[in-house]
Coordinates of C-alpha atoms in Angstrom, one line a residue:
M1 CA 86.4 -262.7 108.5
R2 CA 87.6 -262.7 111.9
D3 CA 85.4 -263.7 114.8
M4 CA 82.8 -265.5 112.7
V5 CA 82.4 -269.4 112.3
H6 CA 81.0 -270.9 109.3
V7 CA 79.2 -274.2 109.3
N8 CA 78.0 -275.6 105.9
V9 CA 74.6 -277.5 106.5
T10 CA 74.2 -280.2 103.8
D11 CA 71.5 -282.6 103.6
D12 CA 73.7 -285.1 104.7
L13 CA 75.0 -283.6 107.6
P14 CA 73.4 -285.3 111.1
I15 CA 71.4 -282.4 112.8
R16 CA 69.9 -283.1 116.2
A17 CA 67.9 -280.7 118.6
K18 CA 67.3 -281.2 122.2
A19 CA 65.4 -279.2 124.8
L20 CA 67.2 -277.7 127.9
P21 CA 64.3 -276.8 129.9
F22 CA 66.5 -276.1 132.8
A23 CA 68.2 -273.5 130.7
D24 CA 65.0 -272.3 128.8
R25 CA 67.0 -273.1 125.4
V26 CA 67.4 -275.4 122.9
E27 CA 70.5 -276.9 121.9
I28 CA 70.9 -277.7 118.0
R29 CA 74.1 -280.1 117.3
F30 CA 75.3 -280.2 113.6
G31 CA 77.7 -283.4 113.0
K32 CA 78.7 -286.1 114.8
A33 CA 82.4 -286.8 115.6
F34 CA 83.3 -283.0 115.7
P35 CA 79.9 -281.4 116.6
V36 CA 79.3 -277.7 116.4
V37 CA 76.4 -276.8 118.9
L38 CA 74.0 -273.7 118.5
I39 CA 72.3 -272.9 121.8
V40 CA 69.2 -270.7 121.1
D41 CA 67.3 -268.9 124.0
R42 CA 63.6 -269.6 123.8
A43 CA 63.1 -265.9 123.3
A44 CA 65.0 -266.3 120.0
L45 CA 63.4 -269.3 118.7
D46 CA 60.8 -267.5 116.7
M47 CA 63.5 -264.9 115.4
L48 CA 65.8 -267.7 114.4
A49 CA 62.9 -269.5 112.7
E50 CA 61.8 -266.4 110.8
A51 CA 65.6 -265.5 109.4
I52 CA 65.4 -269.3 108.1
A53 CA 62.1 -268.8 106.3
T54 CA 63.0 -265.2 104.9
G55 CA 66.4 -266.9 103.4
R56 CA 64.5 -269.7 102.0
A57 CA 61.9 -267.4 100.5
E58 CA 64.6 -265.2 99.0
L59 CA 66.6 -268.4 97.6
E60 CA 63.3 -269.6 96.0
A61 CA 62.6 -266.5 94.6
A62 CA 66.1 -266.1 93.1
S63 CA 66.3 -269.7 91.2
P64 CA 62.7 -270.5 90.1
R65 CA 62.0 -274.2 89.6
E66 CA 61.2 -275.7 86.4
T67 CA 57.8 -277.1 86.4
P68 CA 56.9 -280.7 85.0

């Protein structure tokens, strides 16, 4: 896939978020030594959160967990 960056986010990957008020954006850093940075405009934050929530709901629906 050309022109696409893949970042595998795991439970042990450091993730840090920082507000950039002067730019009206949020910076999200993944990793330590060679971090990947995602810059999200304020106007797109809700859209990003909704996309993550939708993906999570689809994943939960596709693989129901066992109840104890």
